[in-house]
Tab-separated table of C-alpha atoms and ligand atoms in Angstrom:
chain	number	residue	atom	x	y	z
A	146	MET	CA	111.106	-87.610	-65.222
A	147	SER	CA	108.803	-90.334	-64.822
A	148	SER	CA	106.087	-91.001	-67.863
A	149	GLU	CA	103.046	-89.557	-65.778
A	150	LEU	CA	105.090	-86.241	-65.330
A	151	GLU	CA	105.823	-86.280	-68.717
A	152	ALA	CA	102.169	-87.088	-69.478
A	153	LEU	CA	100.912	-84.124	-67.323
A	154	ARG	CA	103.461	-81.680	-68.982
A	155	ALA	CA	102.559	-82.662	-72.531
A	156	ALA	CA	98.710	-82.133	-71.401
A	157	VAL	CA	99.634	-78.312	-69.978
A	158	ARG	CA	101.689	-77.730	-73.064
A	159	GLU	CA	98.837	-78.969	-75.303
A	160	PHE	CA	96.711	-76.850	-73.558
A	161	CYS	CA	98.523	-73.667	-74.130
A	162	ASP	CA	99.463	-74.072	-76.963
A	163	ARG	CA	96.260	-74.133	-78.231
A	164	GLU	CA	94.545	-71.874	-75.481
A	165	VAL	CA	97.225	-69.244	-74.262
A	166	ARG	CA	99.337	-68.799	-76.164
A	167	PRO	CA	97.885	-67.468	-79.388
A	168	THR	CA	96.256	-64.796	-77.354
A	169	ALA	CA	98.748	-63.392	-74.675
A	170	GLN	CA	99.769	-60.506	-76.426
A	171	GLN	CA	96.562	-59.322	-77.357
A	172	ARG	CA	95.356	-59.684	-74.039
A	173	ASP	CA	98.685	-58.313	-72.489
A	174	ARG	CA	98.213	-54.956	-75.124
A	175	ASP	CA	94.736	-54.756	-73.581
A	176	GLU	CA	95.120	-55.956	-70.189
A	177	SER	CA	92.158	-58.293	-70.597
A	178	TYR	CA	91.678	-60.548	-68.124
A	179	PRO	CA	92.222	-64.374	-68.966
A	180	ALA	CA	88.263	-64.826	-67.291
A	181	GLU	CA	87.596	-67.064	-71.242
A	182	LEU	CA	90.765	-69.764	-69.639
A	183	LEU	CA	89.858	-70.354	-66.581
A	184	PRO	CA	87.039	-73.086	-67.010
A	185	GLY	CA	89.385	-75.157	-69.671
A	186	LEU	CA	92.215	-74.697	-67.096
A	187	VAL	CA	89.455	-75.962	-64.354
A	188	GLU	CA	89.319	-78.480	-66.376
A	189	LEU	CA	92.691	-79.461	-66.828
A	190	GLY	CA	92.764	-79.625	-63.112
A	191	VAL	CA	95.672	-76.776	-63.307
A	192	LEU	CA	93.414	-75.070	-60.584
A	193	GLY	CA	92.983	-77.215	-58.416
A	194	ALA	CA	96.444	-78.622	-59.264
A	195	VAL	CA	97.540	-80.003	-55.134
A	196	ILE	CA	94.210	-79.734	-53.848
A	197	PRO	CA	93.472	-83.178	-52.655
A	198	GLU	CA	90.368	-85.078	-54.686
A	199	ARG	CA	87.964	-85.265	-51.553
A	200	PHE	CA	87.240	-81.854	-52.347
A	201	GLY	CA	87.907	-81.886	-56.568
A	202	GLY	CA	91.372	-80.275	-56.708
A	203	ALA	CA	93.476	-82.848	-59.052
A	204	GLY	CA	95.916	-83.972	-55.514
A	205	LEU	CA	99.376	-83.159	-57.308
A	206	ASP	CA	102.457	-83.446	-55.255
A	207	ASP	CA	104.872	-81.135	-54.897
A	208	ALA	CA	107.285	-82.934	-58.356
A	209	GLY	CA	103.515	-81.973	-59.917
A	210	TYR	CA	103.318	-79.183	-59.134
A	211	ARG	CA	106.143	-77.839	-60.640
A	212	VAL	CA	105.600	-79.009	-63.987
A	213	VAL	CA	102.324	-77.781	-64.176
A	214	ILE	CA	103.564	-73.835	-63.136
A	215	GLU	CA	106.824	-74.558	-64.839
A	216	GLU	CA	105.009	-75.279	-67.896
A	217	LEU	CA	102.347	-71.669	-67.233
A	218	GLY	CA	105.249	-69.987	-67.093
A	219	ALA	CA	106.942	-70.284	-70.184
A	220	ALA	CA	103.725	-69.320	-72.028
A	221	ASP	CA	102.021	-66.710	-70.210
A	222	SER	CA	103.324	-65.150	-67.075
A	223	SER	CA	100.105	-63.625	-65.805
A	224	LEU	CA	98.352	-67.341	-65.925
A	225	ARG	CA	101.193	-68.306	-63.940
A	226	SER	CA	100.451	-65.927	-61.833
A	227	LEU	CA	97.302	-66.297	-61.345
A	228	VAL	CA	97.180	-70.399	-60.493
A	229	SER	CA	100.473	-69.103	-58.362
A	230	VAL	CA	99.082	-67.079	-55.915
A	231	ASN	CA	95.491	-69.363	-55.958
A	232	LEU	CA	97.625	-72.391	-55.303
A	233	GLY	CA	101.128	-72.127	-53.567
A	234	LEU	CA	99.409	-69.181	-51.117
A	235	VAL	CA	95.704	-69.751	-51.084
A	236	GLY	CA	95.152	-73.418	-51.467
A	237	LYS	CA	98.556	-74.740	-49.468
A	238	SER	CA	97.735	-72.337	-46.628
A	239	VAL	CA	94.499	-73.909	-46.048
A	240	LEU	CA	95.896	-77.331	-46.492
A	241	ARG	CA	98.289	-76.106	-43.902
A	242	TRP	CA	95.927	-74.202	-41.185
A	243	GLY	CA	92.523	-74.938	-42.076
A	244	THR	CA	90.639	-76.824	-39.338
A	245	ASP	CA	88.253	-79.232	-41.072
A	246	ASP	CA	85.238	-76.611	-41.900
A	247	GLN	CA	87.445	-74.566	-43.241
A	248	GLN	CA	89.236	-76.258	-45.928
A	249	GLU	CA	85.225	-77.752	-46.748
A	250	ARG	CA	84.066	-74.145	-47.436
A	251	TRP	CA	87.105	-72.747	-49.424
A	252	LEU	CA	89.046	-75.363	-50.908
A	253	PRO	CA	86.095	-77.117	-53.778
A	254	GLY	CA	86.026	-73.912	-54.606
A	255	LEU	CA	89.611	-72.694	-55.187
A	256	ALA	CA	89.906	-75.632	-57.532
A	257	ARG	CA	87.065	-74.680	-59.614
A	258	GLY	CA	87.928	-71.690	-60.228
A	259	GLU	CA	86.791	-69.541	-57.812
A	260	LEU	CA	90.726	-67.826	-56.864
A	261	GLY	CA	92.226	-66.993	-53.453
A	262	ALA	CA	94.174	-63.823	-53.143
A	263	PHE	CA	96.337	-63.231	-50.400
A	264	GLY	CA	96.447	-59.804	-48.538
A	265	LEU	CA	99.772	-59.232	-46.877
A	266	THR	CA	101.179	-56.216	-48.524
A	267	GLU	CA	100.037	-52.791	-47.652
A	268	PRO	CA	101.130	-48.939	-48.272
A	269	GLU	CA	103.800	-48.781	-46.069
A	270	ALA	CA	104.800	-52.004	-45.154
A	271	GLY	CA	106.506	-54.176	-47.954
A	272	SER	CA	109.487	-56.478	-47.361
A	273	ASN	CA	109.079	-54.876	-43.761
A	274	PRO	CA	105.458	-56.656	-43.102
A	275	SER	CA	105.635	-56.450	-39.549
A	276	GLN	CA	104.547	-52.812	-39.643
A	277	MET	CA	100.973	-53.228	-41.257
A	278	THR	CA	98.469	-50.597	-39.853
A	279	ALA	CA	95.329	-52.993	-40.827
A	280	ARG	CA	93.460	-53.972	-37.818
A	281	ALA	CA	91.302	-56.184	-36.304
A	282	VAL	CA	89.235	-55.099	-33.334
A	283	ARG	CA	87.527	-57.929	-31.811
A	284	ASP	CA	83.355	-57.239	-31.145
A	285	GLY	CA	81.171	-59.390	-30.170
A	286	ASP	CA	81.893	-62.659	-31.262
A	287	GLY	CA	83.582	-61.737	-34.133
A	288	TRP	CA	85.695	-59.364	-35.426
A	289	VAL	CA	86.146	-56.287	-37.673
A	290	LEU	CA	88.778	-55.344	-39.831
A	291	ASN	CA	89.951	-51.475	-41.222
A	292	GLY	CA	93.088	-51.230	-43.172
A	293	ALA	CA	94.173	-51.304	-46.730
A	294	LYS	CA	96.175	-53.402	-48.861
A	295	ILE	CA	98.133	-52.806	-52.369
A	296	PHE	CA	99.062	-54.790	-55.222
A	297	ILE	CA	96.966	-58.241	-54.090
A	298	THR	CA	97.123	-60.505	-56.747
A	299	ASN	CA	93.145	-62.050	-57.708
A	300	GLY	CA	92.159	-59.369	-55.514
A	301	THR	CA	88.711	-58.336	-56.752
A	302	ARG	CA	88.283	-61.553	-59.733
A	303	GLY	CA	88.591	-63.843	-56.368
A	304	ALA	CA	86.231	-65.136	-53.973
A	305	VAL	CA	88.205	-64.927	-51.015
A	306	THR	CA	91.495	-63.521	-49.643
A	307	MET	CA	93.548	-63.952	-46.537
A	308	VAL	CA	93.902	-60.925	-45.148
A	309	PHE	CA	96.534	-60.489	-42.529
A	310	ALA	CA	95.846	-58.201	-39.736
A	311	ARG	CA	96.632	-56.495	-35.986
A	312	ALA	CA	94.104	-58.862	-34.040
A	313	ILE	CA	93.054	-55.911	-31.238
A	314	VAL	CA	91.320	-57.397	-27.959
A	315	ASP	CA	89.993	-55.066	-25.086
A	316	GLY	CA	92.554	-52.486	-26.836
A	317	GLU	CA	95.630	-54.848	-26.644
A	318	ASP	CA	97.555	-56.083	-29.318
A	319	ARG	CA	97.594	-59.460	-29.629
A	320	GLY	CA	99.422	-59.789	-33.229
A	321	ILE	CA	99.098	-60.713	-37.178
A	322	THR	CA	96.257	-62.749	-37.535
A	323	CYS	CA	95.233	-63.796	-41.224
A	324	PHE	CA	91.447	-63.947	-42.010
A	325	LEU	CA	90.085	-65.874	-44.872
A	326	THR	CA	88.228	-62.793	-45.865
A	327	PRO	CA	84.688	-63.466	-48.837
A	328	GLN	CA	85.525	-61.142	-51.256
A	329	ASP	CA	81.422	-60.147	-51.245
A	330	ALA	CA	81.709	-59.111	-48.076
A	331	PRO	CA	80.202	-55.596	-46.937
A	332	GLY	CA	83.004	-52.905	-46.865
A	333	TYR	CA	85.910	-55.424	-48.621
A	334	THR	CA	86.324	-53.164	-51.712
A	335	GLY	CA	89.107	-53.931	-54.606
A	336	ARG	CA	90.449	-51.358	-57.522
A	337	GLN	CA	92.311	-52.736	-60.044
A	338	ILE	CA	95.737	-50.767	-60.562
A	339	HIS	CA	95.884	-50.353	-64.117
A	340	GLY	CA	99.236	-49.600	-66.038
A	341	LYS	CA	101.945	-52.278	-64.546
A	342	LEU	CA	104.867	-52.791	-66.527
A	343	GLY	CA	103.917	-56.667	-67.350
A	344	LEU	CA	101.441	-58.877	-66.102
A	345	ARG	CA	99.601	-56.832	-67.781
A	346	SER	CA	96.139	-59.529	-68.140
A	347	GLY	CA	96.712	-60.378	-64.773
A	348	ASP	CA	94.383	-59.163	-61.774
A	349	THR	CA	96.078	-56.381	-59.206
A	350	ALA	CA	94.296	-54.381	-57.221
A	351	GLU	CA	94.310	-52.305	-54.120
A	352	ILE	CA	91.952	-53.449	-51.488
A	353	ALA	CA	90.607	-51.228	-49.017
A	354	LEU	CA	88.783	-52.451	-46.061
A	355	ASP	CA	85.944	-50.606	-44.386
A	356	ASP	CA	84.239	-52.111	-41.125
A	357	VAL	CA	84.324	-55.228	-42.840
A	358	ARG	CA	83.229	-58.095	-40.167
A	359	VAL	CA	84.117	-61.781	-40.562
A	360	GLY	CA	83.269	-64.522	-37.444
A	361	ASP	CA	85.911	-66.762	-35.701
A	362	ASP	CA	85.435	-69.102	-38.072
A	363	ALA	CA	87.925	-67.095	-40.316
A	364	VAL	CA	90.811	-67.409	-38.253
A	365	LEU	CA	93.336	-68.634	-40.393
A	366	GLY	CA	95.683	-70.423	-37.595
A	367	GLU	CA	95.589	-69.005	-33.927
A	368	VAL	CA	94.721	-65.446	-33.033
A	369	GLY	CA	98.434	-63.983	-33.327
A	370	GLY	CA	100.097	-67.102	-35.681
A	371	GLY	CA	99.708	-64.525	-38.874
A	372	MET	CA	103.230	-64.157	-40.130
A	373	LYS	CA	103.921	-68.240	-39.081
A	374	VAL	CA	100.954	-68.868	-41.686
A	375	ALA	CA	102.445	-65.820	-43.956
A	376	LEU	CA	105.898	-66.896	-43.805
A	377	SER	CA	104.688	-70.817	-44.470
A	378	ALA	CA	103.093	-69.588	-47.264
A	379	LEU	CA	105.498	-67.514	-49.081
A	380	ASP	CA	107.681	-70.585	-48.874
A	381	ASP	CA	105.422	-72.473	-50.847
A	382	GLY	CA	104.768	-69.690	-52.915
A	383	ARG	CA	108.631	-68.366	-53.790
A	384	PHE	CA	108.780	-72.299	-54.852
A	385	SER	CA	106.051	-72.124	-57.362
A	386	LEU	CA	107.288	-68.711	-58.688
A	387	ALA	CA	111.041	-70.151	-59.235
A	388	ALA	CA	109.451	-73.221	-61.298
A	389	GLY	CA	107.765	-70.239	-62.954
A	390	ALA	CA	110.681	-68.990	-63.854
A	391	VAL	CA	112.012	-71.991	-65.272
A	392	GLY	CA	109.781	-71.914	-67.768
A	393	LEU	CA	109.854	-68.287	-68.805
A	394	ALA	CA	113.656	-68.353	-68.887
A	395	ARG	CA	113.159	-72.048	-70.807
A	396	GLU	CA	110.727	-70.149	-73.706
A	397	ALA	CA	112.824	-67.515	-74.059
A	398	LEU	CA	115.475	-69.575	-74.539
A	399	GLU	CA	113.761	-71.403	-77.405
A	400	VAL	CA	112.412	-68.599	-79.217
A	401	SER	CA	115.808	-67.306	-79.411
A	402	VAL	CA	117.257	-70.109	-80.699
A	403	ARG	CA	114.468	-70.744	-82.969
A	404	TYR	CA	114.551	-67.532	-84.351
A	405	ALA	CA	118.063	-67.156	-84.993
A	406	GLY	CA	118.436	-70.125	-87.159
A	407	GLU	CA	115.548	-68.831	-89.148
A	408	ARG	CA	116.976	-65.087	-89.235
A	409	GLU	CA	119.909	-64.069	-91.827
A	410	GLN	CA	122.145	-61.708	-91.789
A	411	TRP	CA	125.477	-61.185	-93.537
A	412	GLY	CA	124.821	-64.136	-96.038
A	413	GLY	CA	123.554	-66.901	-93.232
A	414	PRO	CA	121.507	-67.609	-90.541
A	415	ILE	CA	122.326	-65.646	-87.018
A	416	ALA	CA	122.646	-68.685	-85.200
A	417	GLY	CA	125.901	-69.388	-86.838
A	418	LYS	CA	127.229	-66.155	-85.429
A	419	GLN	CA	129.614	-67.377	-82.611
A	420	LEU	CA	128.560	-64.385	-80.105
A	421	VAL	CA	124.963	-64.841	-80.729
A	422	GLN	CA	125.880	-68.654	-79.663
A	423	GLU	CA	127.594	-67.011	-76.769
A	424	LEU	CA	124.411	-65.418	-76.170
A	425	LEU	CA	122.294	-68.304	-76.433
A	426	ALA	CA	124.594	-70.322	-74.491
A	427	ALA	CA	125.041	-67.949	-71.698
A	428	MET	CA	120.897	-68.342	-71.490
A	429	HIS	CA	120.714	-71.957	-71.358
A	430	VAL	CA	123.264	-72.059	-68.523
A	431	ASP	CA	120.277	-70.145	-67.049
A	432	VAL	CA	117.773	-72.864	-67.585
A	433	GLN	CA	120.332	-75.587	-66.416
A	434	ALA	CA	121.274	-74.005	-63.347
A	435	ALA	CA	117.555	-72.738	-62.320
A	436	GLY	CA	116.305	-75.774	-63.069
A	437	GLY	CA	118.350	-77.684	-60.906
A	438	LEU	CA	118.513	-75.779	-57.593
A	439	VAL	CA	114.253	-76.438	-58.505
A	440	ASP	CA	114.816	-80.027	-58.872
A	441	ALA	CA	116.785	-79.730	-55.569
A	442	VAL	CA	113.068	-77.715	-53.364
A	443	VAL	CA	111.503	-80.178	-54.929
A	444	LYS	CA	113.420	-83.318	-53.936
A	445	LYS	CA	113.391	-82.148	-49.777
A	446	LYS	CA	109.745	-81.644	-50.087
A	447	LEU	CA	108.789	-84.527	-51.417
A	448	ALA	CA	111.473	-86.121	-48.728
A	449	GLY	CA	109.184	-83.760	-46.358
A	450	GLU	CA	111.943	-81.619	-45.301
A	451	ARG	CA	111.737	-77.975	-44.051
A	452	CYS	CA	113.744	-76.212	-47.403
A	453	THR	CA	113.736	-72.679	-46.617
A	454	LEU	CA	117.498	-72.093	-47.621
A	455	GLU	CA	116.407	-74.662	-50.565
A	456	VAL	CA	113.309	-72.248	-51.547
A	457	SER	CA	114.872	-69.575	-51.077
A	458	THR	CA	117.993	-69.836	-53.484
A	459	ALA	CA	116.518	-71.058	-56.330
A	460	LYS	CA	113.507	-68.057	-55.878
A	461	LEU	CA	116.439	-65.690	-56.085
A	462	PHE	CA	118.416	-67.446	-58.465
A	463	ALA	CA	115.635	-68.623	-61.125
A	464	THR	CA	113.539	-64.717	-61.198
A	465	GLU	CA	117.096	-63.387	-61.676
A	466	ALA	CA	118.063	-65.711	-64.768
A	467	SER	CA	114.676	-65.413	-66.224
A	468	VAL	CA	115.297	-61.199	-66.035
A	469	ARG	CA	118.485	-62.239	-67.673
A	470	CYS	CA	117.406	-64.639	-70.129
A	471	ALA	CA	114.263	-62.472	-71.512
A	472	ASP	CA	117.061	-59.879	-71.967
A	473	ARG	CA	119.049	-61.960	-74.238
A	474	ALA	CA	116.110	-63.089	-75.909
A	475	VAL	CA	115.669	-59.131	-76.904
A	476	GLN	CA	119.122	-58.935	-77.777
A	477	VAL	CA	118.950	-61.907	-80.086
A	478	HIS	CA	115.654	-60.853	-82.115
A	479	GLY	CA	117.969	-57.185	-82.748
A	480	GLY	CA	115.019	-54.969	-83.145
A	481	TYR	CA	111.962	-56.899	-83.982
A	482	GLY	CA	112.855	-58.214	-80.236
A	483	TYR	CA	111.283	-54.847	-79.252
A	484	ILE	CA	108.115	-55.275	-80.647
A	485	ASP	CA	105.311	-57.167	-79.624
A	486	GLU	CA	105.158	-58.759	-82.982
A	487	TYR	CA	107.392	-61.793	-80.831
A	488	PRO	CA	106.266	-62.492	-77.495
A	489	VAL	CA	110.037	-61.674	-76.472
A	490	GLN	CA	109.666	-57.618	-74.971
A	491	ARG	CA	106.199	-59.182	-72.886
A	492	MET	CA	108.828	-62.386	-71.437
A	493	LEU	CA	111.379	-59.296	-70.906
A	494	ARG	CA	108.670	-57.096	-68.720
A	495	ASP	CA	106.560	-60.278	-66.931
A	496	ALA	CA	109.985	-61.299	-65.939
A	497	ARG	CA	110.994	-57.776	-64.296
A	498	VAL	CA	107.791	-58.900	-61.176
A	499	THR	CA	109.760	-62.090	-60.207
A	500	THR	CA	112.820	-60.247	-58.601
A	501	LEU	CA	110.407	-57.883	-56.833
A	502	TYR	CA	107.046	-59.908	-55.064
A	503	GLU	CA	106.924	-62.460	-52.586
A	504	GLY	CA	110.535	-60.969	-51.160
A	505	THR	CA	112.753	-58.787	-53.492
A	506	SER	CA	116.208	-60.420	-54.278
A	507	GLN	CA	117.633	-58.558	-51.852
A	508	VAL	CA	115.638	-59.857	-49.220
A	509	GLN	CA	116.208	-63.699	-50.389
A	510	HIS	CA	119.557	-61.971	-49.896
A	511	LEU	CA	119.426	-61.582	-46.445
A	512	ILE	CA	117.117	-64.757	-45.523
A	513	ILE	CA	120.179	-66.805	-47.356
A	514	GLY	CA	122.507	-65.355	-45.153
A	515	ARG	CA	120.932	-65.284	-41.960
A	516	LEU	CA	120.297	-68.986	-42.449
A	517	LEU	CA	124.026	-69.474	-43.351
A	518	THR	CA	125.247	-67.377	-40.229
A	519	GLY	CA	122.422	-67.617	-37.442
A	520	VAL	CA	122.666	-63.409	-37.093
A	521	SER	CA	119.466	-61.205	-38.760
A	522	ALA	CA	120.816	-58.148	-40.822
A	523	PHE	CA	117.380	-57.036	-41.644
B	33	FAD	C1	102.314	-56.837	-59.376
B	33	FAD	C2	102.885	-57.232	-58.518
B	33	FAD	C3	101.619	-58.390	-57.763
B	33	FAD	C4	101.850	-58.910	-56.325
B	33	FAD	N1	100.824	-59.256	-55.612
B	33	FAD	C5	100.842	-59.389	-54.053
B	33	FAD	C6	100.014	-60.766	-53.799
B	33	FAD	O1	99.690	-61.174	-54.344
B	33	FAD	N2	100.258	-60.239	-52.427
B	33	FAD	C7	100.939	-59.331	-51.380
B	33	FAD	O2	100.570	-59.606	-49.736
B	33	FAD	N3	101.277	-58.144	-52.305
B	33	FAD	C8	101.720	-59.198	-53.135
B	33	FAD	N4	102.524	-57.955	-53.797
B	33	FAD	C9	103.183	-56.920	-53.199
B	33	FAD	C10	104.895	-57.416	-53.350
B	33	FAD	O3	105.035	-58.046	-53.231
B	33	FAD	C11	106.023	-55.555	-52.723
B	33	FAD	O4	105.831	-55.072	-53.364
B	33	FAD	C12	107.311	-56.200	-52.623
B	33	FAD	O5	107.188	-56.862	-51.281
B	33	FAD	C13	108.051	-55.060	-52.206
B	33	FAD	O6	107.770	-54.463	-51.340
B	33	FAD	P1	107.897	-53.244	-51.540
B	33	FAD	O7	106.853	-52.898	-52.850
B	33	FAD	O8	107.032	-51.994	-50.433
B	33	FAD	O9	109.103	-52.736	-51.731
B	33	FAD	P2	110.022	-52.104	-50.245
B	33	FAD	O10	110.114	-52.647	-49.256
B	33	FAD	O11	109.905	-50.095	-50.116
B	33	FAD	O12	111.469	-52.164	-51.316
B	33	FAD	C14	112.011	-51.213	-52.331
B	33	FAD	C15	113.645	-51.574	-52.382
B	33	FAD	O13	114.004	-50.871	-50.782
B	33	FAD	C16	114.933	-52.563	-50.836
B	33	FAD	N5	114.836	-52.841	-48.938
B	33	FAD	C17	113.575	-52.936	-48.586
B	33	FAD	N6	114.346	-53.495	-47.305
B	33	FAD	C18	115.388	-53.253	-47.533
B	33	FAD	C19	116.424	-54.307	-46.697
B	33	FAD	N7	116.302	-55.220	-44.544
B	33	FAD	N8	117.681	-54.780	-46.719
B	33	FAD	C20	118.351	-54.163	-48.084
B	33	FAD	N9	117.424	-54.031	-49.022
B	33	FAD	C21	116.030	-53.468	-48.622
B	33	FAD	C22	113.674	-53.609	-51.302
B	33	FAD	O14	114.824	-54.554	-51.684
B	33	FAD	C23	113.643	-52.396	-52.507
B	33	FAD	O15	114.316	-52.639	-53.614
B	33	FAD	C24	103.259	-57.812	-55.628
B	33	FAD	C25	103.706	-57.167	-55.643
B	33	FAD	C26	103.544	-56.682	-57.451
B	33	FAD	C27	104.411	-55.542	-58.440
C-alpha cells in the first residue's frame, strides 16, 4: 500500500478511535443518530471522499475510498452505512449521470454532510425492483410523484433522495426513472423505522410521497433510464459494502485475538487452546480472502474496466464472511460476547444486514450465475 493510503488509513483510524468507537455502544443501545460526528467527518474529508475537489470533496479514487470505508466499517457499521449511501450510491450516481447543474446543486452539499439517500425499495418491490408502483405523472413542465418507499438509509436526515418511480406521460408508462427529490419538498414524509436488529444508530426510513412536485431538472439520467442508474449505483454501493464488511470482519478478528490473549481459563490464556486458535485462524482466512476480492475490484475500477462480476463476488463473499467472523468472535468471547460490554454482539447484529441489502446473497448468486452462463435464473 502506498504511503498516501497508509496516511489516509491512519487518519481515519485515529478519528474512529477518538470519536466513533467510544460512543458506538451507547448509540446502538439508544438507537441515537450520530449527528455530533458529522462535522468531524466533514472536516476529515470522509463525507466528500469521492467528490471532486472543485465541489468541496477530497477527490479520492477508489483505492482511497476503499480504505476510508473499511476503517469506518471496522469502527461502526451504522456510520459506514450512512457514508456508503451518501457516496457509493448517491454521490457517484450524480457524478456519473448528473448534468453540470445537478452536480453543482447537490455535490457540495453531500460533501458538507447534507446527506443523500437512495429510494429504490418499496414494500412490495424488494429483490425485484421492476415491480415498483411509485409513479411520476407528467404535469405541465414537471412531474408529480406518488408512492411509498421502505428501508431507506438517510431517508429522513438527508437533503436529497434519489426516488425511483415509473414515469407516466399522457397515461403511458415510459419506464422507471430516477428523480433527485429534495427531502424538504412538500408531500415528502419520512418516518424512522425503529427496532432494527442492527445498524441501530442509523437513519432507516419509510417514505411517503404525496403529490411531490419536481421539475425536469430533477431527472437523473434519462426518462425511462432509471434501472440503468440504479444498477450502476448498486455496482458502486456493493463495492463499498464489501469494503465495509472486510473492515468489520478484521475488527472482529482483532478484538478476538486480544481477548483470547487476556482471558484465562485452565491456568492460562484461552489463546493457547487449539480449538480457540481454530476459530481465530478461520476468521483470518475469511478476512484475507475477502480483502483479496475487494482488491480485485479496486484494480479493475482503477483501470476503468467494468467489474459487475468482481463486485458481486466480493459483495457476496465479504458480507457472508463478516457474519461468520462476527459470530466466531462472539464464540471466542464466550458469555461476555453475548452482552454489550464488548462490541462483538453489536458487530454480529450489524453484519447480519449486509447479506440482505443492496441485493441479498441469493440475488448475488443469481447475478454471478447469469454472468457466467449468459442465462438469467431470476
Ligand atoms: C437496514 C436496511 C437498510 C436498507 N437501505 C436501503 C436503501 O437505502 N435504499 C433502498 O432502496 N433499499 C434499502 N434497503 C432494502 C434492501 O435493499 C431490501 O430489503 C433487499 O433488497 C431485499 O428486499 P426485500 O426485503 O423486499 O426481500 P425480498 O425481495 O422479499 O426477499 C425475501 C427472500 O427471498 C429471496 N429471493 C427473492 N427473489 C429471489 C429469487 N429470484 N431467487 C431466490 N431467492 C429470492 C431473497 O434472497 C430473500 O431471502 C435496506 C434494508 C435494510 C434492512
